[in-house]
Short mmCIF file of C-alpha atoms in Angstrom, two decimals:
data_model
loop_
_atom_site.label_atom_id
_atom_site.label_comp_id
_atom_site.label_asym_id
_atom_site.label_seq_id
_atom_site.Cartn_x
_atom_site.Cartn_y
_atom_site.Cartn_z
CA MET Z 1 -0.01 -0.05 0.03
CA GLN Z 2 2.66 2.22 0.72
CA LEU Z 3 4.55 1.57 -2.36
CA GLU Z 4 1.46 2.21 -4.40
CA SER Z 5 0.94 5.50 -2.71
CA LEU Z 6 4.59 6.47 -3.38
CA ARG Z 7 4.26 5.49 -7.17
CA ARG Z 8 1.13 7.69 -7.34
CA GLN Z 9 2.93 10.63 -5.81
CA GLU Z 10 5.74 10.11 -8.29
CA THR Z 11 3.12 10.00 -11.23
CA LEU Z 12 1.47 13.29 -9.86
CA GLN Z 13 4.87 14.87 -9.60
CA LYS Z 14 5.82 13.81 -13.17
CA LEU Z 15 2.55 15.17 -14.47
CA ARG Z 16 3.17 18.54 -12.71
CA THR Z 17 6.59 18.75 -14.13
CA VAL Z 18 5.72 17.74 -17.64
CA TYR Z 19 2.61 20.14 -17.61
CA SER Z 20 4.72 23.11 -16.15
CA ARG Z 21 7.40 22.51 -18.78
CA GLN Z 22 4.87 22.43 -21.49
CA ALA Z 23 3.16 25.47 -20.25
CA GLU Z 24 6.50 27.33 -20.01
CA LYS Z 25 7.37 26.27 -23.58
CA LEU Z 26 4.02 27.28 -25.06
CA GLY Z 27 3.02 30.03 -22.71
CA GLU Z 28 0.52 29.11 -19.90
CA LEU Z 29 -2.30 30.77 -21.86
CA ASP Z 30 -1.75 28.48 -24.74
CA ALA Z 31 -1.16 25.37 -22.67
CA PRO Z 32 -3.51 22.44 -23.24
CA GLY Z 33 -6.92 23.02 -21.86
CA ASP Z 34 -7.46 19.66 -20.35
CA ALA Z 35 -4.00 18.07 -20.56
CA SER Z 36 -5.36 15.16 -22.53
CA GLU Z 37 -2.01 14.46 -24.22
CA PHE Z 38 -0.66 13.53 -20.80
CA LYS Z 39 -2.80 10.51 -20.49
CA ASP Z 40 -0.12 8.10 -21.24
CA ILE Z 41 1.83 9.51 -18.14
CA ASP Z 42 -1.17 9.51 -15.84
CA LYS Z 43 -3.78 6.99 -16.51
CA GLU Z 44 -6.10 8.59 -13.86
CA LEU Z 45 -6.23 11.87 -15.33
CA VAL Z 46 -9.84 13.05 -16.17
CA THR Z 47 -10.13 14.97 -19.57
CA TRP Z 48 -12.81 15.81 -21.98
CA ASP Z 49 -14.56 12.81 -23.76
CA GLY Z 50 -13.03 13.72 -27.06
CA PRO Z 51 -13.14 16.90 -29.12
CA GLU Z 52 -16.94 16.79 -29.49
CA ASP Z 53 -17.59 16.34 -25.73
CA PRO Z 54 -21.00 18.10 -25.21
CA GLU Z 55 -19.95 19.11 -21.70
CA ASN Z 56 -16.96 21.29 -23.22
CA PRO Z 57 -18.48 24.91 -23.31
CA ARG Z 58 -17.09 25.47 -26.68
CA ASN Z 59 -19.32 22.61 -27.84
CA PHE Z 60 -22.75 23.98 -26.44
CA ALA Z 61 -25.45 24.28 -29.14
CA SER Z 62 -25.57 27.73 -30.78
CA ALA Z 63 -28.93 28.36 -29.24
CA LYS Z 64 -27.61 27.86 -25.76
CA LYS Z 65 -24.58 30.02 -26.46
CA TRP Z 66 -26.74 32.90 -27.54
CA ARG Z 67 -29.09 32.49 -24.50
CA ILE Z 68 -26.13 32.64 -22.30
CA THR Z 69 -24.72 35.66 -24.19
CA LEU Z 70 -28.06 37.51 -23.95
CA ILE Z 71 -28.53 37.06 -20.24
CA VAL Z 72 -24.99 38.11 -19.67
CA SER Z 73 -25.74 41.08 -21.80
CA LEU Z 74 -28.80 41.96 -19.72
CA TYR Z 75 -26.88 41.64 -16.49
CA THR Z 76 -24.21 44.18 -18.08
CA PHE Z 77 -26.98 46.47 -18.87
CA VAL Z 78 -28.83 46.47 -15.29
CA SER Z 79 -25.48 47.12 -13.27
CA PRO Z 80 -24.57 50.39 -15.31
CA PHE Z 81 -28.23 51.21 -15.31
CA ALA Z 82 -28.06 51.37 -11.57
CA SER Z 83 -24.73 53.40 -11.86
CA SER Z 84 -26.39 56.59 -13.31
CA ILE Z 85 -30.07 56.44 -12.38
CA ALA Z 86 -29.34 58.45 -9.10
CA ALA Z 87 -27.93 61.35 -11.16
CA PRO Z 88 -31.33 63.18 -11.78
CA ALA Z 89 -32.50 62.25 -8.18
CA ALA Z 90 -29.31 63.72 -6.56
CA GLN Z 91 -30.54 67.41 -6.48
CA ALA Z 92 -33.78 66.09 -4.84
CA TYR Z 93 -32.42 63.88 -2.09
CA ALA Z 94 -29.48 66.59 -1.64
CA VAL Z 95 -32.26 68.95 -0.23
CA GLU Z 96 -33.78 66.32 2.01
CA PHE Z 97 -30.47 65.22 3.35
CA GLY Z 98 -29.01 68.73 3.73
CA ILE Z 99 -26.24 68.28 1.21
CA THR Z 100 -24.72 71.62 0.31
CA ASN Z 101 -21.35 70.62 -1.20
CA SER Z 102 -21.63 69.79 -4.98
CA THR Z 103 -18.83 67.31 -4.71
CA ILE Z 104 -20.47 65.32 -1.94
CA ALA Z 105 -23.68 65.39 -4.11
CA SER Z 106 -21.74 64.10 -7.16
CA MET Z 107 -20.01 61.53 -4.90
CA THR Z 108 -23.41 59.88 -3.90
CA VAL Z 109 -23.75 59.16 -7.61
CA SER Z 110 -20.17 58.23 -8.61
CA ILE Z 111 -19.31 56.24 -5.44
CA PHE Z 112 -21.13 53.36 -7.11
CA LEU Z 113 -18.17 53.16 -9.54
CA ILE Z 114 -15.62 52.71 -6.68
CA GLY Z 115 -17.60 49.47 -6.16
CA PHE Z 116 -17.29 48.73 -9.92
CA ALA Z 117 -13.41 49.22 -9.54
CA LEU Z 118 -12.82 47.21 -6.35
CA GLY Z 119 -15.38 44.30 -7.02
CA PRO Z 120 -13.73 42.73 -9.97
CA LEU Z 121 -10.51 42.05 -7.89
CA PHE Z 122 -12.62 39.57 -6.00
CA MET Z 123 -15.14 38.64 -8.53
CA ALA Z 124 -13.01 37.23 -11.34
CA PRO Z 125 -10.88 35.24 -9.12
CA LEU Z 126 -13.75 33.78 -7.21
CA SER Z 127 -15.39 32.87 -10.50
CA GLU Z 128 -12.03 31.06 -11.57
CA LEU Z 129 -12.05 29.01 -8.34
CA PHE Z 130 -15.82 28.37 -7.87
CA GLY Z 131 -17.47 28.91 -10.99
CA ARG Z 132 -19.16 31.63 -12.96
CA VAL Z 133 -22.74 30.72 -12.18
CA ILE Z 134 -22.60 30.74 -8.36
CA VAL Z 135 -20.84 34.09 -8.18
CA MET Z 136 -23.32 35.81 -10.62
CA GLN Z 137 -26.39 34.38 -8.74
CA VAL Z 138 -25.19 35.33 -5.31
CA THR Z 139 -24.04 38.87 -6.26
CA THR Z 140 -27.37 39.39 -8.12
CA ILE Z 141 -29.19 38.68 -4.83
CA LEU Z 142 -26.83 41.17 -2.94
CA PHE Z 143 -27.20 43.79 -5.60
CA LEU Z 144 -31.03 43.65 -5.25
CA THR Z 145 -30.64 43.86 -1.46
CA PHE Z 146 -28.51 46.98 -1.52
CA ASN Z 147 -30.54 48.85 -4.01
CA ILE Z 148 -33.51 48.27 -1.58
CA ALA Z 149 -31.47 49.79 1.06
CA CYS Z 150 -30.68 52.84 -1.16
CA ALA Z 151 -34.48 53.27 -1.75
CA VAL Z 152 -35.01 53.49 2.15
CA ALA Z 153 -31.83 55.51 2.81
CA ASN Z 154 -32.38 58.50 5.27
CA SER Z 155 -29.02 60.11 5.33
CA THR Z 156 -25.99 61.11 3.17
CA THR Z 157 -23.92 58.40 5.01
CA GLN Z 158 -26.50 55.70 4.35
CA MET Z 159 -26.81 56.63 0.60
CA ILE Z 160 -23.09 56.67 0.04
CA VAL Z 161 -22.44 53.19 2.01
CA PHE Z 162 -25.36 51.56 0.26
CA ARG Z 163 -24.41 52.83 -3.28
CA LEU Z 164 -20.87 51.69 -2.84
CA LEU Z 165 -22.06 48.18 -1.64
CA ALA Z 166 -24.45 47.95 -4.60
CA GLY Z 167 -21.62 48.82 -6.88
CA LEU Z 168 -19.44 46.17 -5.35
CA ALA Z 169 -22.32 43.56 -5.91
CA GLY Z 170 -23.16 45.02 -9.16
CA SER Z 171 -19.57 44.64 -10.59
CA ALA Z 172 -19.90 41.00 -11.02
CA PRO Z 173 -21.33 41.03 -14.58
CA LEU Z 174 -18.68 43.46 -15.86
CA ALA Z 175 -16.06 41.51 -14.36
CA LEU Z 176 -17.20 37.95 -15.56
CA GLY Z 177 -19.02 38.75 -18.61
CA GLY Z 178 -16.01 38.80 -20.89
CA GLY Z 179 -14.77 35.56 -19.48
CA ILE Z 180 -18.13 33.93 -19.83
CA LEU Z 181 -18.29 34.81 -23.37
CA SER Z 182 -14.66 33.61 -24.13
CA ASP Z 183 -15.74 30.16 -22.43
CA ILE Z 184 -18.26 29.54 -24.98
CA TRP Z 185 -17.26 31.32 -28.18
CA ALA Z 186 -14.22 30.62 -30.25
CA PRO Z 187 -12.19 33.80 -31.18
CA VAL Z 188 -13.50 34.02 -34.72
CA ASP Z 189 -16.98 34.04 -33.43
CA LEU Z 190 -16.37 36.42 -30.49
CA ALA Z 191 -16.96 39.73 -32.09
CA ARG Z 192 -20.55 39.58 -32.52
CA ALA Z 193 -21.13 38.43 -28.78
CA MET Z 194 -18.87 41.05 -27.58
CA ALA Z 195 -20.80 43.79 -29.35
CA PHE Z 196 -23.86 42.81 -27.17
CA PHE Z 197 -21.83 42.70 -24.10
CA ALA Z 198 -20.10 46.19 -24.73
CA LEU Z 199 -23.51 47.55 -25.45
CA GLY Z 200 -24.97 47.11 -22.04
CA PRO Z 201 -22.49 49.28 -19.99
CA LEU Z 202 -23.08 52.06 -22.56
CA LEU Z 203 -26.79 51.92 -22.88
CA GLY Z 204 -27.41 51.33 -19.25
CA PRO Z 205 -26.23 54.58 -17.95
CA VAL Z 206 -28.17 56.38 -20.84
CA CYS Z 207 -31.61 54.84 -20.38
CA ALA Z 208 -31.60 55.20 -16.62
CA PRO Z 209 -31.59 59.10 -16.31
CA ILE Z 210 -34.27 59.26 -18.96
CA ILE Z 211 -36.55 57.27 -16.80
CA ALA Z 212 -35.41 58.94 -13.62
CA GLY Z 213 -35.92 62.37 -14.91
CA PHE Z 214 -39.57 62.08 -15.34
CA VAL Z 215 -39.87 60.18 -12.07
CA VAL Z 216 -38.12 62.89 -10.15
CA GLN Z 217 -40.55 65.56 -11.89
CA ASN Z 218 -43.69 63.66 -11.08
CA ALA Z 219 -43.07 61.54 -8.02
CA ASP Z 220 -40.77 61.26 -4.83
CA TRP Z 221 -37.19 60.60 -5.62
CA ARG Z 222 -37.31 57.27 -3.74
CA TRP Z 223 -39.47 55.83 -6.74
CA VAL Z 224 -36.28 56.27 -8.75
CA PHE Z 225 -34.61 53.40 -6.62
CA TRP Z 226 -37.93 51.39 -6.44
CA ILE Z 227 -37.98 51.23 -10.31
CA LEU Z 228 -34.41 50.16 -10.18
CA VAL Z 229 -35.34 47.46 -7.75
CA ILE Z 230 -38.16 46.16 -9.88
CA VAL Z 231 -35.62 46.01 -12.93
CA CYS Z 232 -33.06 44.10 -10.67
CA GLY Z 233 -35.69 41.70 -9.52
CA VAL Z 234 -36.84 40.77 -13.00
CA THR Z 235 -33.45 40.49 -14.21
CA MET Z 236 -32.48 38.16 -11.32
CA VAL Z 237 -35.53 35.85 -11.90
CA ILE Z 238 -34.64 35.63 -15.55
CA GLY Z 239 -31.09 34.86 -14.81
CA MET Z 240 -31.99 32.13 -12.28
CA ILE Z 241 -33.91 30.49 -14.77
CA VAL Z 242 -31.62 30.96 -17.85
CA PHE Z 243 -28.21 31.09 -16.73
CA ARG Z 244 -27.82 27.75 -14.67
CA GLU Z 245 -25.08 25.83 -16.52
CA GLU Z 246 -21.51 26.33 -15.67
CA THR Z 247 -19.33 27.80 -18.47
CA TYR Z 248 -15.79 27.72 -16.93
CA ALA Z 249 -13.92 24.62 -18.24
CA VAL Z 250 -11.66 24.26 -15.28
CA ILE Z 251 -14.63 24.16 -12.94
CA ILE Z 252 -16.59 21.69 -15.18
CA LEU Z 253 -13.59 19.41 -15.49
CA ASN Z 254 -13.04 19.40 -11.63
CA ARG Z 255 -16.78 18.62 -11.10
CA LYS Z 256 -16.59 15.84 -13.53
CA ALA Z 257 -13.62 14.27 -11.67
CA ALA Z 258 -15.56 14.61 -8.41
CA ARG Z 259 -18.58 12.95 -10.03
CA LEU Z 260 -16.39 10.12 -11.38
CA ARG Z 261 -14.65 9.53 -7.90
CA LYS Z 262 -18.07 9.23 -6.30
CA GLU Z 263 -19.41 6.93 -9.02
CA THR Z 264 -16.45 4.82 -9.43
CA GLY Z 265 -15.01 4.64 -5.85
CA ASN Z 266 -11.65 5.59 -7.19
CA GLU Z 267 -10.46 8.36 -5.19
CA ASN Z 268 -7.27 8.71 -7.33
CA LEU Z 269 -9.11 10.14 -10.27
CA HIS Z 270 -8.18 13.94 -10.76
CA THR Z 271 -7.79 16.76 -13.33
CA VAL Z 272 -4.53 18.50 -14.08
CA PHE Z 273 -5.74 21.55 -12.35
CA GLU Z 274 -6.46 19.78 -9.14
CA VAL Z 275 -2.99 18.43 -8.93
CA THR Z 276 -1.05 21.47 -10.13
CA GLU Z 277 -2.56 24.09 -7.95
CA ASP Z 278 -4.13 24.12 -4.53
CA ILE Z 279 -7.00 26.49 -3.74
CA LYS Z 280 -5.08 28.80 -1.45
CA THR Z 281 -2.30 29.33 -4.03
CA GLY Z 282 -4.89 29.52 -6.80
CA PHE Z 283 -6.94 32.13 -5.12
CA TRP Z 284 -3.89 34.18 -4.17
CA ILE Z 285 -2.68 34.26 -7.86
CA ALA Z 286 -6.08 34.99 -9.22
CA ILE Z 287 -6.88 37.76 -6.73
CA THR Z 288 -3.62 39.49 -7.52
CA ARG Z 289 -3.75 38.87 -11.28
CA PRO Z 290 -5.64 41.91 -12.37
CA VAL Z 291 -3.42 44.35 -10.59
CA LYS Z 292 -0.32 42.54 -11.75
CA MET Z 293 -1.62 42.77 -15.24
CA LEU Z 294 -2.10 46.41 -15.18
CA VAL Z 295 1.43 46.73 -13.72
CA MET Z 296 3.36 44.28 -15.81
CA ASN Z 297 1.55 44.74 -19.12
CA PRO Z 298 2.25 48.13 -20.66
CA VAL Z 299 -0.05 47.42 -23.71
CA LEU Z 300 -3.02 46.68 -21.27
CA LEU Z 301 -2.20 49.89 -19.48
CA MET Z 302 -2.14 51.90 -22.58
CA LEU Z 303 -5.33 50.69 -24.11
CA GLY Z 304 -6.83 50.65 -20.49
CA LEU Z 305 -6.19 54.18 -20.19
CA PHE Z 306 -7.84 55.34 -23.25
CA MET Z 307 -10.94 53.29 -22.51
CA ALA Z 308 -10.83 54.60 -18.86
CA PHE Z 309 -10.59 58.10 -20.13
CA VAL Z 310 -13.59 57.71 -22.35
CA TYR Z 311 -15.66 56.04 -19.75
CA GLY Z 312 -14.84 58.77 -17.21
CA PHE Z 313 -16.00 61.60 -19.49
CA LEU Z 314 -19.30 59.58 -20.18
CA TYR Z 315 -19.96 59.95 -16.47
CA LEU Z 316 -18.82 63.49 -16.15
CA MET Z 317 -21.48 64.09 -19.02
CA PHE Z 318 -24.11 62.20 -16.98
CA VAL Z 319 -23.62 64.19 -13.92
CA THR Z 320 -23.38 67.64 -15.53
CA PHE Z 321 -26.27 67.14 -18.00
CA PRO Z 322 -28.80 68.42 -15.52
CA ILE Z 323 -26.87 71.48 -14.78
CA LEU Z 324 -26.35 72.35 -18.59
CA PHE Z 325 -29.77 71.59 -19.65
CA GLN Z 326 -31.87 72.59 -16.77
CA GLY Z 327 -29.60 75.50 -15.81
CA GLU Z 328 -28.53 76.90 -19.26
CA TYR Z 329 -31.32 75.83 -21.45
CA GLY Z 330 -34.16 76.00 -18.92
CA GLN Z 331 -35.47 72.60 -19.44
CA THR Z 332 -37.63 70.66 -16.90
CA PRO Z 333 -36.10 67.51 -15.37
CA GLY Z 334 -38.17 65.31 -17.40
CA ILE Z 335 -37.25 66.98 -20.64
CA ALA Z 336 -33.66 67.40 -19.49
CA GLY Z 337 -33.43 63.58 -18.99
CA LEU Z 338 -34.33 63.01 -22.82
CA ASN Z 339 -30.93 64.59 -23.65
CA TYR Z 340 -29.29 61.37 -22.42
CA LEU Z 341 -30.67 59.93 -25.83
CA GLY Z 342 -27.84 61.82 -27.46
CA PRO Z 343 -24.96 59.35 -26.59
CA GLY Z 344 -27.51 56.53 -26.76
CA VAL Z 345 -28.34 57.28 -30.33
CA GLY Z 346 -24.40 57.38 -31.04
CA PHE Z 347 -24.10 53.98 -29.23
CA MET Z 348 -26.66 52.36 -31.69
CA VAL Z 349 -25.13 54.09 -34.80
CA GLY Z 350 -21.73 52.77 -33.62
CA LEU Z 351 -22.85 49.40 -33.09
CA ALA Z 352 -24.47 49.10 -36.47
CA ALA Z 353 -21.48 50.53 -38.17
CA PHE Z 354 -18.31 49.33 -36.35
CA THR Z 355 -19.27 45.63 -35.20
CA PRO Z 356 -19.30 44.28 -38.85
CA LEU Z 357 -16.29 46.38 -39.60
CA LEU Z 358 -14.42 45.02 -36.65
CA GLN Z 359 -14.98 41.47 -37.85
CA LYS Z 360 -14.16 42.15 -41.37
CA ILE Z 361 -10.90 43.91 -40.57
CA TYR Z 362 -9.91 41.04 -38.19
CA LEU Z 363 -10.64 38.36 -40.83
CA ARG Z 364 -8.92 40.11 -43.57
CA LEU Z 365 -5.76 40.73 -41.55
CA THR Z 366 -5.90 37.00 -40.45
CA ALA Z 367 -6.17 35.80 -43.91
CA ALA Z 368 -3.27 38.05 -44.92
CA ASN Z 369 -1.13 36.62 -42.12
CA ASN Z 370 -1.53 33.03 -43.61
CA GLY Z 371 -4.62 32.33 -41.41
CA VAL Z 372 -2.64 33.00 -38.09
CA ALA Z 373 -4.74 35.41 -35.86
CA LYS Z 374 -3.32 37.83 -33.55
CA PRO Z 375 -4.87 40.00 -30.87
CA GLU Z 376 -3.38 43.10 -32.62
CA PHE Z 377 -5.78 42.52 -35.58
CA ARG Z 378 -8.63 43.91 -33.27
CA LEU Z 379 -6.94 47.33 -33.12
CA PRO Z 380 -7.21 49.16 -36.57
CA ILE Z 381 -10.78 50.01 -35.92
CA LEU Z 382 -9.69 51.89 -32.64
CA LEU Z 383 -8.42 54.66 -34.81
CA PHE Z 384 -12.17 55.46 -35.78
CA GLY Z 385 -12.87 55.62 -32.10
CA GLY Z 386 -10.09 58.05 -31.41
CA VAL Z 387 -11.32 60.39 -34.16
CA LEU Z 388 -14.84 60.34 -33.33
CA VAL Z 389 -14.33 60.71 -29.52
CA THR Z 390 -12.20 63.72 -30.08
CA ALA Z 391 -14.57 65.38 -32.62
CA GLY Z 392 -17.40 64.78 -30.27
CA LEU Z 393 -15.82 66.43 -27.37
CA PHE Z 394 -15.02 69.61 -29.38
CA TRP Z 395 -18.47 69.74 -31.00
CA TYR Z 396 -20.28 69.06 -27.69
CA GLY Z 397 -18.22 71.69 -25.70
CA TRP Z 398 -18.08 74.67 -28.08
CA SER Z 399 -21.88 74.21 -29.06
CA ALA Z 400 -22.79 74.29 -25.25
CA GLU Z 401 -20.30 77.17 -24.60
CA LYS Z 402 -22.05 79.35 -27.30
CA LYS Z 403 -25.54 78.22 -26.29
CA LEU Z 404 -26.49 77.03 -29.73
CA HIS Z 405 -29.79 75.30 -30.21
CA TRP Z 406 -29.97 72.23 -27.93
CA ILE Z 407 -29.75 69.73 -30.73
CA MET Z 408 -26.22 71.02 -31.46
CA PRO Z 409 -24.53 69.75 -28.14
CA LEU Z 410 -26.65 66.49 -28.60
CA ILE Z 411 -25.08 65.82 -31.99
CA GLY Z 412 -21.61 66.32 -30.36
CA THR Z 413 -22.51 63.70 -27.52
CA SER Z 414 -23.88 61.34 -30.41
CA ILE Z 415 -20.52 61.63 -32.33
CA PHE Z 416 -18.83 60.97 -28.97
CA GLY Z 417 -21.13 57.89 -28.24
CA ALA Z 418 -20.52 56.48 -31.68
CA GLY Z 419 -16.89 56.68 -31.07
CA MET Z 420 -17.10 54.79 -27.75
CA ILE Z 421 -18.35 51.55 -29.48
CA PRO Z 422 -15.07 50.78 -31.48
CA VAL Z 423 -13.16 51.71 -28.41
CA PHE Z 424 -14.99 49.33 -26.04
CA SER Z 425 -15.28 46.62 -28.69
CA ALA Z 426 -11.81 46.62 -29.92
CA VAL Z 427 -10.15 46.91 -26.43
CA GLN Z 428 -12.24 44.13 -24.83
CA THR Z 429 -11.93 41.68 -27.69
CA TYR Z 430 -8.19 42.37 -27.74
CA LEU Z 431 -7.91 41.61 -23.95
CA ILE Z 432 -9.78 38.30 -24.39
CA ASP Z 433 -7.75 37.26 -27.37
CA MET Z 434 -4.60 38.32 -25.35
CA SER Z 435 -5.44 36.16 -22.27
CA PRO Z 436 -8.08 33.52 -23.27
CA ARG Z 437 -7.75 31.40 -20.17
CA TYR Z 438 -7.62 34.53 -17.80
CA ALA Z 439 -10.09 36.61 -19.71
CA ALA Z 440 -12.16 37.54 -16.73
CA SER Z 441 -8.95 38.75 -14.92
CA ALA Z 442 -7.89 40.75 -18.03
CA VAL Z 443 -11.30 42.40 -18.36
CA SER Z 444 -11.27 42.97 -14.74
CA ALA Z 445 -8.07 44.82 -14.75
CA ALA Z 446 -9.58 47.10 -17.53
CA THR Z 447 -12.78 47.53 -15.58
CA LEU Z 448 -10.75 48.42 -12.26
CA PHE Z 449 -8.95 51.11 -14.29
CA ARG Z 450 -12.02 52.71 -16.09
CA SER Z 451 -14.21 52.47 -12.99
CA LEU Z 452 -11.59 54.55 -11.03
CA PHE Z 453 -11.98 57.18 -13.86
CA GLY Z 454 -15.71 56.99 -13.87
CA PHE Z 455 -15.72 57.80 -10.08
CA ALA Z 456 -13.06 60.49 -10.35
CA PHE Z 457 -14.25 62.56 -13.45
CA PRO Z 458 -17.84 63.59 -12.13
CA LEU Z 459 -16.08 64.92 -8.90
CA PHE Z 460 -14.22 67.77 -10.71
CA GLY Z 461 -16.45 68.20 -13.74
CA ARG Z 462 -18.52 71.23 -12.34
CA GLN Z 463 -15.44 72.96 -11.10
CA MET Z 464 -13.70 72.46 -14.48
CA TYR Z 465 -16.70 73.93 -16.41
CA ASP Z 466 -17.11 76.84 -13.85
CA LYS Z 467 -13.44 77.79 -14.44
CA LEU Z 468 -12.88 76.86 -18.15
CA GLY Z 469 -16.40 76.83 -19.51
CA TYR Z 470 -17.81 74.14 -21.73
CA GLY Z 471 -15.77 75.12 -24.71
CA TRP Z 472 -12.21 75.01 -23.28
CA GLY Z 473 -12.89 72.49 -20.70
CA ASN Z 474 -14.10 70.04 -23.37
CA SER Z 475 -11.11 71.18 -25.65
CA LEU Z 476 -8.84 70.17 -22.80
CA MET Z 477 -10.43 66.59 -22.75
CA GLY Z 478 -10.15 66.55 -26.68
CA PHE Z 479 -6.39 67.48 -26.59
CA ILE Z 480 -5.96 64.38 -24.17
CA ALA Z 481 -8.01 62.08 -26.18
CA LEU Z 482 -6.31 62.70 -29.46
CA PRO Z 483 -2.99 60.98 -28.54
CA LEU Z 484 -4.78 58.26 -26.42
CA GLY Z 485 -6.86 57.26 -29.17
CA ILE Z 486 -4.54 57.77 -32.18
CA LEU Z 487 -0.98 57.48 -31.18
CA PHE Z 488 -1.36 54.65 -28.74
CA PRO Z 489 -3.34 52.29 -30.94
CA LEU Z 490 -0.91 52.92 -33.85
CA PHE Z 491 2.20 52.14 -31.50
CA ILE Z 492 0.63 49.03 -30.13
CA TYR Z 493 -0.48 47.79 -33.52
CA LYS Z 494 3.18 48.19 -34.82
CA TYR Z 495 5.13 47.24 -31.85
CA GLY Z 496 2.77 45.84 -29.24
CA GLU Z 497 3.12 42.05 -29.95
CA PRO Z 498 6.66 41.86 -28.58
CA LEU Z 499 5.55 43.86 -25.46
CA ARG Z 500 2.60 41.67 -24.93
CA ILE Z 501 4.46 38.52 -25.17
CA SER Z 502 7.16 39.74 -22.89
CA ALA Z 503 4.40 40.82 -20.36
CA GLU Z 504 2.88 37.44 -20.47
CA ARG Z 505 6.13 35.70 -19.82
CA ARG Z 506 6.73 37.94 -16.90
CA MET Z 507 3.17 36.99 -15.54
CA GLU Z 508 3.88 33.25 -16.04
CA GLU Z 509 7.20 33.39 -14.37
CA SER Z 510 5.70 35.34 -11.38
CA ASP Z 511 2.91 32.79 -11.00
CA ALA Z 512 5.34 29.93 -11.61
CA LYS Z 513 7.40 31.17 -8.70
CA VAL Z 514 4.30 31.39 -6.34
CA ARG Z 515 3.34 27.90 -7.37
CA ALA Z 516 6.84 26.53 -6.82
CA ARG Z 517 7.13 27.97 -3.29
CA ALA Z 518 3.75 26.51 -2.45
CA LEU Z 519 4.71 23.01 -3.82
CA ALA Z 520 7.94 23.05 -1.84
CA ARG Z 521 6.10 23.88 1.23
CA SER Z 522 3.42 21.22 0.65
CA SER Z 523 5.79 18.30 -0.52
CA PRO Z 524 9.41 19.15 0.55
CA SER Z 525 10.49 15.54 0.36
CA LEU Z 526 9.61 15.11 -3.36
CA SER Z 527 12.25 15.62 -6.00
CA LEU Z 528 11.54 16.34 -9.55
CA PRO Z 529 12.09 13.41 -11.94
#
């Protein structure tokens, strides 16, 4: 018995060694998904039942894939919907709570985005350890609970705390959505699915203030949050019904191994993931991965900076729209809320124009590269976003500064909105292609970055416009957007591949050191064969 146990330990150690060497040679992100080629080393290794295994998420039926895609897109609509719905109500509850500082009033709206920034640091790792479905369902329940708390809040402190907690819970769809889609879609089919996913974070913040504006004008401000609670509740019920099947391959294989151990009585059955990494080590690596990606990957940092800048200005617009259209144009809260349709129309135009163009350019560049796809092939369309975002900032700013007809600043916001679509679609598909196995962590890193900007921009927006006016204030933003949206994408398209590969190697080496130290602590007597 002792000899058999020793042989098994030697087999497991050999599997760890061969797998780690293969991962080091190919890059961990390209390492075999289920390690099935190592079955000759370890006869008790649990893998997929062939390339057509229906349990493999990539082999899900097309209808199921689109069902999952649409519910994830709905989730990513509702969370950002909650982020901006408080903007039209802020002036009303500021009077009730005695808030006289405009920065504090803005903070009650934008503090939600601090939750968006911090939540992904935990959501993505938890999903990679326990599965996407359980994390999404639990956080959806918490999201509903904290929004109910906002509806009954009676002080500034309560509103800030509950909005922060709602943001933390609501960050799960943004953190996990990209990973879920990469679980089920092959790279060549990902662009269309990502278009729906990218639309939610953009349309949600637009639709919410439109509804809230009329609610505040005709009812108590608390009804703004009760409407949000109704939307959250309906989405939660739909999600519980539709999104029940796990999509993360690692979790599915581990559960398969557990099921086979129970059915066969063979406690030695295992997946490669169960023997190459313990839960504690895996959680530590996963929870630090998004921040490490930002620090160690200059490409992600540059692309994330542009997306964060654009996202931050979007929320600056949302917070300052009531000031501009109610104060300068004399509109009622309900009519002023309709101005949020400006960027919304831009989003829809951008979606129709740039989603097929993104796929067309990607396929053409892949074909020209002898059929070998690269993440950089997602980036040329980003140049359209840089031009449109910059043009929209100038148009919106100077038409508002000169108090032209209200349609003129709205046209500027529509141009800006159209430019956001290629920015979000290109950057997020690039991040998924760059890190397919850790797509949730890569998207979480970008979400952390952009949410911090979304929180910060509204805090200085009113002061900037008071000092510089809408014309020069938006011109300043435009002068920043131009190099971020033009020079960065050109540089990354031409020189980004070696930077990306080098960053991936550094990440792999860093993770390998953590695993090696954990392995040495857990089995100091074992020597590598």
